[in-house]
mmCIF file of C-alpha atoms in Angstrom:
data_model
loop_
_atom_site.group_PDB
_atom_site.id
_atom_site.type_symbol
_atom_site.label_atom_id
_atom_site.label_comp_id
_atom_site.label_asym_id
_atom_site.label_seq_id
_atom_site.Cartn_x
_atom_site.Cartn_y
_atom_site.Cartn_z
ATOM 1 C CA MET A 576 -2.667 -6.756 3.948
ATOM 2 C CA ASP A 577 -5.341 -6.096 1.336
ATOM 3 C CA VAL A 578 -6.811 -2.670 0.427
ATOM 4 C CA TYR A 579 -9.364 -2.539 -1.728
ATOM 5 C CA ILE A 580 -9.861 1.118 -3.816
ATOM 6 C CA PRO A 581 -12.968 1.846 -5.369
ATOM 7 C CA ARG A 582 -13.529 3.446 -8.670
ATOM 8 C CA ASP A 583 -14.416 7.000 -7.932
ATOM 9 C CA THR A 584 -11.920 7.693 -5.374
ATOM 10 C CA SER A 585 -9.504 9.758 -7.014
ATOM 11 C CA ARG A 586 -5.585 9.314 -7.340
ATOM 12 C CA GLU A 587 -4.411 12.123 -4.754
ATOM 13 C CA ALA A 588 -7.137 10.557 -2.433
ATOM 14 C CA ALA A 589 -5.887 6.928 -2.694
ATOM 15 C CA ARG A 590 -2.358 8.230 -3.230
ATOM 16 C CA GLN A 591 -3.032 9.938 0.648
ATOM 17 C CA MET A 592 -4.386 6.767 2.342
ATOM 18 C CA LEU A 593 -1.850 4.440 1.007
ATOM 19 C CA THR A 594 1.075 7.298 2.234
ATOM 20 C CA GLU A 595 -0.473 6.777 5.600
ATOM 21 C CA HIS A 596 -0.661 3.140 5.592
ATOM 22 C CA ALA A 597 2.769 3.459 4.695
ATOM 23 C CA GLU A 598 4.092 5.836 7.183
ATOM 24 C CA TYR A 599 1.861 4.403 10.360
ATOM 25 C CA GLY A 600 1.600 1.401 10.099
ATOM 26 C CA GLN A 601 5.469 0.459 8.778
ATOM 27 C CA TRP A 602 3.854 -0.956 5.504
ATOM 28 C CA GLU A 603 5.316 -0.872 1.899
ATOM 29 C CA LEU A 604 3.685 -1.170 -1.842
ATOM 30 C CA ALA A 605 3.633 -4.889 -3.219
ATOM 31 C CA ARG A 606 1.444 -5.169 -6.141
ATOM 32 C CA VAL A 607 -1.440 -2.650 -7.660
ATOM 33 C CA ARG A 608 -3.997 -4.600 -10.011
ATOM 34 C CA LEU A 609 -6.246 -1.846 -12.109
ATOM 35 C CA TYR A 610 -9.707 -3.885 -12.960
ATOM 36 C CA PRO A 611 -11.061 -2.412 -16.068
ATOM 37 C CA ASP A 612 -13.968 -0.796 -14.059
ATOM 38 C CA GLY A 613 -11.125 1.436 -12.665
ATOM 39 C CA SER A 614 -11.094 0.199 -9.371
ATOM 40 C CA ARG A 615 -7.815 -0.852 -8.055
ATOM 41 C CA HIS A 616 -6.928 -3.916 -5.927
ATOM 42 C CA VAL A 617 -4.022 -3.080 -3.587
ATOM 43 C CA ARG A 618 -1.570 -5.359 -1.588
ATOM 44 C CA LEU A 619 0.337 -4.175 0.946
ATOM 45 C CA ARG A 620 3.902 -6.178 2.814
ATOM 46 C CA ARG A 621 5.186 -5.133 6.399
ATOM 47 C CA LYS A 622 8.426 -3.345 5.625
ATOM 48 C CA ILE A 623 11.613 -5.546 6.668
ATOM 49 C CA ILE A 624 13.792 -4.036 9.365
ATOM 50 C CA ARG A 625 17.152 -5.324 9.382
ATOM 51 C CA VAL A 626 19.068 -4.857 12.476
ATOM 52 C CA ARG A 627 23.061 -4.700 12.172
ATOM 53 C CA SER A 628 24.879 -5.941 14.763
ATOM 54 C CA THR A 629 27.292 -3.464 16.701
ATOM 55 C CA LEU A 630 30.312 -6.380 16.991
#
């Protein structure tokens, strides 16, 4: 999942948005690209939940 964060978004607002994606959508941060104009391109990936065998 790719998220574009405009340059006028504060760091706190960006953190809050990414935290919500992580908590409720089961996403984790994969990559952040910061552009010279101050905008950010964030790539999120699905968190892999491994199930252990109970045998």
